[in-house]
PDB file of C-alpha atoms in Angstrom:
ATOM      1  CA  MET A 255       5.540   3.191 -12.830  1.00 76.00           C
ATOM      2  CA  ILE A 256       6.290   6.742 -11.335  1.00 88.00           C
ATOM      3  CA  GLU A 257       3.734   8.628  -9.598  1.00 93.00           C
ATOM      4  CA  GLU A 258       3.982  12.480  -9.048  1.00 96.00           C
ATOM      5  CA  MET A 259       2.454  14.503  -6.091  1.00 96.00           C
ATOM      6  CA  ASP A 260       2.271  18.345  -5.947  1.00 97.00           C
ATOM      7  CA  LEU A 261       2.183  19.384  -2.407  1.00 96.00           C
ATOM      8  CA  THR A 262       3.508  23.050  -2.878  1.00 95.00           C
ATOM      9  CA  PRO A 263       0.049  24.547  -1.740  1.00 96.00           C
ATOM     10  CA  LEU A 264       0.190  22.729   1.674  1.00 94.00           C
ATOM     11  CA  GLU A 265       1.611  23.406   4.744  1.00 90.00           C
ATOM     12  CA  CYS A 266       3.389  21.268   7.497  1.00 88.00           C
ATOM     13  CA  PRO A 267       2.237  18.491   8.508  1.00 92.00           C
ATOM     14  CA  GLU A 268      -0.022  17.686   5.565  1.00 94.00           C
ATOM     15  CA  PRO A 269       2.757  17.078   2.928  1.00 94.00           C
ATOM     16  CA  PHE A 270       4.184  14.720   5.100  1.00 94.00           C
ATOM     17  CA  MET A 271       0.928  12.911   6.054  1.00 95.00           C
ATOM     18  CA  LYS A 272      -0.026  12.821   2.634  1.00 95.00           C
ATOM     19  CA  VAL A 273       3.204  11.021   1.371  1.00 95.00           C
ATOM     20  CA  VAL A 274       3.414   8.543   4.116  1.00 94.00           C
ATOM     21  CA  ALA A 275      -0.296   7.692   3.633  1.00 94.00           C
ATOM     22  CA  LYS A 276       0.525   7.279   0.007  1.00 93.00           C
ATOM     23  CA  LEU A 277       3.369   5.125   0.399  1.00 92.00           C
ATOM     24  CA  MET A 278       1.507   2.813   2.745  1.00 91.00           C
ATOM     25  CA  LYS A 279      -1.042   1.648   0.007  1.00 91.00           C
ATOM     26  CA  ILE A 280       2.021   0.543  -2.592  1.00 88.00           C
ATOM     27  CA  GLU A 281       4.116  -2.134  -2.121  1.00 87.00           C
ATOM     28  CA  ASN A 282       6.463  -1.302  -4.774  1.00 91.00           C
ATOM     29  CA  GLY A 283       6.707   1.930  -6.852  1.00 92.00           C
ATOM     30  CA  GLU A 284       8.396   5.249  -7.147  1.00 95.00           C
ATOM     31  CA  LEU A 285       7.064   8.307  -5.996  1.00 96.00           C
ATOM     32  CA  LYS A 286       8.383  12.268  -6.811  1.00 97.00           C
ATOM     33  CA  ILE A 287       6.869  14.997  -4.490  1.00 97.00           C
ATOM     34  CA  ARG A 288       7.222  18.823  -4.551  1.00 97.00           C
ATOM     35  CA  TYR A 289       6.690  20.585  -1.586  1.00 96.00           C
ATOM     36  CA  LYS A 290       7.523  24.282  -0.221  1.00 95.00           C
ATOM     37  CA  ASP A 291       7.671  24.030   3.719  1.00 90.00           C
ATOM     38  CA  PRO A 292      10.944  23.056   4.637  1.00 89.00           C
ATOM     39  CA  LYS A 293       9.819  21.659   7.871  1.00 88.00           C
ATOM     40  CA  CYS A 294       8.546  18.698   6.348  1.00 91.00           C
ATOM     41  CA  ARG A 295      12.003  17.639   4.972  1.00 92.00           C
ATOM     42  CA  GLU A 296      13.581  16.055   8.137  1.00 92.00           C
ATOM     43  CA  MET A 297      10.305  14.676   9.275  1.00 93.00           C
ATOM     44  CA  LEU A 298       9.931  12.842   5.353  1.00 94.00           C
ATOM     45  CA  LEU A 299      13.428  11.759   5.463  1.00 93.00           C
ATOM     46  CA  GLU A 300      12.927  10.198   8.782  1.00 93.00           C
ATOM     47  CA  ALA A 301       9.698   8.292   7.778  1.00 92.00           C
ATOM     48  CA  MET A 302      11.531   7.040   4.766  1.00 92.00           C
ATOM     49  CA  LYS A 303      14.156   5.409   6.954  1.00 90.00           C
ATOM     50  CA  LEU A 304      11.260   3.907   8.916  1.00 89.00           C
ATOM     51  CA  MET A 305       9.410   2.365   6.086  1.00 89.00           C
ATOM     52  CA  ASN A 306      12.247   1.269   4.248  1.00 87.00           C
ATOM     53  CA  CYS A 307      12.256   3.654   1.605  1.00 94.00           C
ATOM     54  CA  LYS A 308      15.162   4.813  -0.685  1.00 95.00           C
ATOM     55  CA  VAL A 309      15.619   8.305  -1.505  1.00 95.00           C
ATOM     56  CA  LEU A 310      16.550   8.898  -4.693  1.00 96.00           C
ATOM     57  CA  GLU A 311      16.698  12.318  -5.000  1.00 96.00           C
ATOM     58  CA  ASP A 312      16.454  15.153  -2.283  1.00 96.00           C
ATOM     59  CA  SER A 313      16.989  18.509  -3.641  1.00 96.00           C
ATOM     60  CA  GLN A 314      15.731  22.250  -3.591  1.00 96.00           C
ATOM     61  CA  ASN A 315      15.412  24.663  -6.332  1.00 96.00           C
ATOM     62  CA  ASN A 316      14.224  28.314  -5.742  1.00 95.00           C
ATOM     63  CA  GLY A 317      12.195  27.492  -2.681  1.00 93.00           C
ATOM     64  CA  VAL A 318      10.550  24.315  -3.832  1.00 96.00           C
ATOM     65  CA  PHE A 319      11.819  21.074  -2.384  1.00 96.00           C
ATOM     66  CA  PHE A 320      11.772  17.759  -4.472  1.00 97.00           C
ATOM     67  CA  MET A 321      12.223  14.318  -3.540  1.00 97.00           C
ATOM     68  CA  HIS A 322      12.151  11.176  -5.306  1.00 97.00           C
ATOM     69  CA  ILE A 323      11.625   8.221  -3.324  1.00 96.00           C
ATOM     70  CA  LYS A 324      11.335   4.185  -4.252  1.00 96.00           C
ATOM     71  CA  LYS A 325       9.393   1.533  -2.374  1.00 92.00           C
ATOM     72  CA  GLU A 326      10.194  -1.804  -2.852  1.00 85.00           C
ATOM     73  CA  SER A 327       8.029  -4.910  -0.916  1.00 77.00           C
ATOM     74  CA  GLY A 328      11.374  -6.951  -1.012  1.00 62.00           C
ATOM     75  CA  SER A 329      12.665  -6.187   2.232  1.00 49.00           C
ATOM     76  CA  SER A 330      12.239  -8.698   5.091  1.00 43.00           C
ATOM     77  CA  GLU A 331      11.948  -6.253   7.660  1.00 50.00           C
ATOM     78  CA  LYS A 332       8.694  -5.031   8.916  1.00 54.00           C
ATOM     79  CA  PRO A 333       7.903  -1.372   8.845  1.00 53.00           C
ATOM     80  CA  LYS A 334       8.146   0.460  12.314  1.00 56.00           C
ATOM     81  CA  LYS A 335       5.486   2.438  13.795  1.00 60.00           C
ATOM     82  CA  ILE A 336       5.521   5.854  12.664  1.00 59.00           C
ATOM     83  CA  GLU A 337       4.508   8.492  15.467  1.00 64.00           C
ATOM     84  CA  LEU A 338       3.792  12.369  14.906  1.00 63.00           C
ATOM     85  CA  THR A 339       5.752  14.392  17.451  1.00 64.00           C
ATOM     86  CA  GLY A 340       4.783  17.707  16.201  1.00 63.00           C
ATOM     87  CA  GLY A 341       7.587  18.776  14.476  1.00 62.00           C
ATOM     88  CA  CYS A 342       6.057  21.564  12.648  1.00 61.00           C
TER      89      CYS A 342
END
């Protein structure tokens, strides 16, 4: 099942926080997100690494960023602690 989140009306760090919160609640699944704030991109990519998620798509079209993320619980690694560093 693929869930979609339209985060285009939100400014950083809200899209980042909503995506991380959503991914923490699911064990397996895919998430497609749309957002406009470019400051969130690097934060999201770093969080995906720390949470052992795969980024299947990372693109931009007319100022809207698209990201397709896959999370699987089959990983033997524990997720690392994620800290907000005020990157926005």
